[in-house]
Amino acid sequence: MSVAATGHELAEPLRAAFGEAALSADDGAVYVAPGSIAEVCAYLRDDPALDFAMLNSLTAVDYVECFEVVYRLTSLRRNATCVVKTRVYGRDDPALPTVSGVWRGAVLQEREVYDLMGVRFEGHPDLRRILTWEGFEGHPLRRDYLEPPLPYTWPHGG
């Protein structure tokens, strides 16, 4: 069974390498500034002490006031896993740098998040819909897709 690296364990080397790009951490994840996500992910992959060479999954959650994009990573050599999160504010054109240059497996996963949630990945080699058809209006997993968003309070006070 894999050992889960806590966000606190990841925050130390990330703060040393990127300063304020590592925004916060808890037991489950480290939170990264949206503009730094690609560089941080490349560091997590390339640093021999971390070696998170595999992207397990990339998904997003709609908290109404922001989208939280979640990256689950694995180090096969170290038998470890971790979670990296970033928050994108604004509903009109939420965007993040792509991590498809870090992990090729991100290409389809970023397309899925784009299609279903509307988060655009800047620099993506082929960002187009993957589950709905071209011309489909809206993004079906957004909270406001069929009706106005439900009242929601951010659980982490951010």
CSV table of C-alpha atoms in Angstrom, one decimal:
chain,number,residue,atom,x,y,z
A,1,MET,CA,0.0,0.0,0.0
A,2,SER,CA,1.2,3.5,-0.8
A,3,VAL,CA,2.2,6.0,1.8
A,4,ALA,CA,0.3,9.3,1.5
A,5,ALA,CA,2.5,12.4,1.7
A,6,THR,CA,0.8,15.1,3.6
A,7,GLY,CA,0.4,18.6,2.3
A,8,HIS,CA,2.7,19.8,5.2
A,9,GLU,CA,5.5,17.5,4.0
A,10,LEU,CA,5.2,18.8,0.5
A,11,ALA,CA,4.9,22.5,1.5
A,12,GLU,CA,8.4,22.7,3.0
A,13,PRO,CA,10.4,21.8,-0.2
A,14,LEU,CA,7.9,23.7,-2.4
A,15,ARG,CA,8.3,26.9,-0.3
A,16,ALA,CA,12.1,26.5,-0.4
A,17,ALA,CA,12.0,26.2,-4.2
A,18,PHE,CA,9.1,28.5,-5.1
A,19,GLY,CA,8.5,30.8,-2.1
A,20,GLU,CA,5.0,32.0,-1.9
A,21,ALA,CA,3.7,29.7,-4.7
A,22,ALA,CA,3.0,27.1,-2.0
A,23,LEU,CA,0.0,29.0,-0.5
A,24,SER,CA,-1.0,26.7,2.3
A,25,ALA,CA,-1.2,23.0,3.3
A,26,ASP,CA,-3.2,20.7,5.4
A,27,ASP,CA,-3.0,17.0,6.1
A,28,GLY,CA,-4.6,16.0,2.8
A,29,ALA,CA,-3.0,18.4,0.2
A,30,VAL,CA,-0.8,21.3,-0.6
A,31,TYR,CA,-2.4,24.4,-2.2
A,32,VAL,CA,-0.4,26.1,-5.0
A,33,ALA,CA,-0.9,29.5,-6.7
A,34,PRO,CA,-2.7,28.9,-10.0
A,35,GLY,CA,0.0,30.6,-12.1
A,36,SER,CA,2.7,28.4,-10.7
A,37,ILE,CA,1.0,25.0,-11.1
A,38,ALA,CA,2.9,23.8,-14.1
A,39,GLU,CA,6.3,24.7,-12.6
A,40,VAL,CA,5.4,23.2,-9.3
A,41,CYS,CA,4.3,19.9,-10.9
A,42,ALA,CA,7.5,19.7,-13.0
A,43,TYR,CA,9.5,20.1,-9.8
A,44,LEU,CA,7.4,17.4,-8.0
A,45,ARG,CA,8.1,15.1,-10.9
A,46,ASP,CA,11.8,15.9,-11.4
A,47,ASP,CA,13.1,16.3,-7.8
A,48,PRO,CA,14.7,12.9,-7.0
A,49,ALA,CA,13.6,13.2,-3.3
A,50,LEU,CA,10.0,13.5,-4.4
A,51,ASP,CA,9.8,11.7,-7.8
A,52,PHE,CA,6.1,12.0,-8.5
A,53,ALA,CA,6.4,10.7,-12.0
A,54,MET,CA,2.8,9.7,-12.5
A,55,LEU,CA,-0.4,11.7,-12.7
A,56,ASN,CA,-3.2,9.5,-11.4
A,57,SER,CA,-6.0,11.9,-11.9
A,58,LEU,CA,-6.8,15.5,-12.6
A,59,THR,CA,-10.3,16.8,-11.8
A,60,ALA,CA,-12.1,19.9,-10.6
A,61,VAL,CA,-14.7,20.9,-8.1
A,62,ASP,CA,-17.1,23.8,-8.4
A,63,TYR,CA,-17.4,25.7,-5.1
A,64,VAL,CA,-19.4,28.5,-6.8
A,65,GLU,CA,-17.0,31.3,-5.8
A,66,CYS,CA,-14.0,29.3,-7.2
A,67,PHE,CA,-13.0,26.1,-9.0
A,68,GLU,CA,-10.6,23.8,-7.2
A,69,VAL,CA,-8.5,21.8,-9.6
A,70,VAL,CA,-7.1,18.6,-7.9
A,71,TYR,CA,-4.0,16.7,-9.0
A,72,ARG,CA,-3.4,13.2,-7.6
A,73,LEU,CA,0.2,12.1,-8.0
A,74,THR,CA,2.2,8.9,-7.4
A,75,SER,CA,5.8,8.1,-7.0
A,76,LEU,CA,6.2,4.5,-8.0
A,77,ARG,CA,9.9,4.4,-6.8
A,78,ARG,CA,9.0,5.8,-3.4
A,79,ASN,CA,5.6,4.0,-3.2
A,80,ALA,CA,4.1,7.4,-2.2
A,81,THR,CA,1.1,9.5,-3.3
A,82,CYS,CA,0.2,13.1,-2.8
A,83,VAL,CA,-2.5,15.7,-3.6
A,84,VAL,CA,-1.9,19.1,-5.1
A,85,LYS,CA,-4.7,21.6,-5.4
A,86,THR,CA,-5.1,25.1,-6.9
A,87,ARG,CA,-8.1,27.4,-6.9
A,88,VAL,CA,-9.2,29.5,-9.9
A,89,TYR,CA,-11.5,32.4,-9.1
A,90,GLY,CA,-14.0,33.8,-11.6
A,91,ARG,CA,-16.7,32.1,-13.6
A,92,ASP,CA,-16.4,33.9,-17.0
A,93,ASP,CA,-13.1,32.5,-18.2
A,94,PRO,CA,-11.3,30.4,-15.5
A,95,ALA,CA,-7.8,29.4,-16.8
A,96,LEU,CA,-4.7,27.6,-15.6
A,97,PRO,CA,-1.4,26.7,-17.3
A,98,THR,CA,-1.5,23.2,-18.7
A,99,VAL,CA,0.5,20.4,-17.1
A,100,SER,CA,0.4,18.3,-20.3
A,101,GLY,CA,4.1,19.1,-20.9
A,102,VAL,CA,4.8,17.6,-17.5
A,103,TRP,CA,2.6,14.4,-17.8
A,104,ARG,CA,1.3,13.5,-21.2
A,105,GLY,CA,-1.6,11.8,-19.5
A,106,ALA,CA,-2.9,15.2,-18.6
A,107,VAL,CA,-4.0,15.9,-22.2
A,108,LEU,CA,-7.3,14.0,-22.0
A,109,GLN,CA,-7.9,14.8,-18.3
A,110,GLU,CA,-7.6,18.5,-19.0
A,111,ARG,CA,-9.9,18.2,-21.9
A,112,GLU,CA,-12.5,16.6,-19.7
A,113,VAL,CA,-12.2,19.3,-17.0
A,114,TYR,CA,-12.5,21.9,-19.8
A,115,ASP,CA,-15.6,20.3,-21.3
A,116,LEU,CA,-17.5,19.6,-18.1
A,117,MET,CA,-16.4,22.5,-15.9
A,118,GLY,CA,-15.2,25.2,-18.3
A,119,VAL,CA,-11.7,25.6,-16.9
A,120,ARG,CA,-9.4,26.5,-19.8
A,121,PHE,CA,-5.8,25.2,-19.8
A,122,GLU,CA,-3.5,27.7,-21.4
A,123,GLY,CA,-0.9,26.1,-23.7
A,124,HIS,CA,-2.8,22.8,-24.1
A,125,PRO,CA,-2.0,21.2,-27.4
A,126,ASP,CA,-5.6,20.2,-28.3
A,127,LEU,CA,-8.1,21.9,-26.0
A,128,ARG,CA,-11.6,20.9,-27.3
A,129,ARG,CA,-14.6,19.1,-26.0
A,130,ILE,CA,-14.2,15.4,-25.3
A,131,LEU,CA,-17.6,14.2,-23.9
A,132,THR,CA,-20.0,16.7,-25.3
A,133,TRP,CA,-20.2,17.8,-28.9
A,134,GLU,CA,-18.8,20.9,-30.5
A,135,GLY,CA,-21.4,23.6,-30.2
A,136,PHE,CA,-22.7,22.3,-26.9
A,137,GLU,CA,-23.7,25.3,-24.8
A,138,GLY,CA,-22.4,25.5,-21.2
A,139,HIS,CA,-20.5,23.1,-19.0
A,140,PRO,CA,-22.8,20.4,-17.5
A,141,LEU,CA,-21.0,19.8,-14.2
A,142,ARG,CA,-21.1,23.4,-13.1
A,143,ARG,CA,-23.4,24.2,-10.3
A,144,ASP,CA,-25.0,26.9,-12.3
A,145,TYR,CA,-25.6,24.8,-15.5
A,146,LEU,CA,-29.4,24.3,-15.2
A,147,GLU,CA,-30.3,26.8,-12.4
A,148,PRO,CA,-28.7,29.6,-10.5
A,149,PRO,CA,-26.0,28.4,-8.1
A,150,LEU,CA,-27.0,27.1,-4.7
A,151,PRO,CA,-25.9,29.1,-1.7
A,152,TYR,CA,-22.6,27.8,-0.5
A,153,THR,CA,-20.1,28.8,2.1
A,154,TRP,CA,-16.4,27.9,1.4
A,155,PRO,CA,-15.5,25.3,4.0
A,156,HIS,CA,-11.8,26.5,4.3
A,157,GLY,CA,-12.5,30.1,5.0
A,158,GLY,CA,-10.8,31.2,1.7
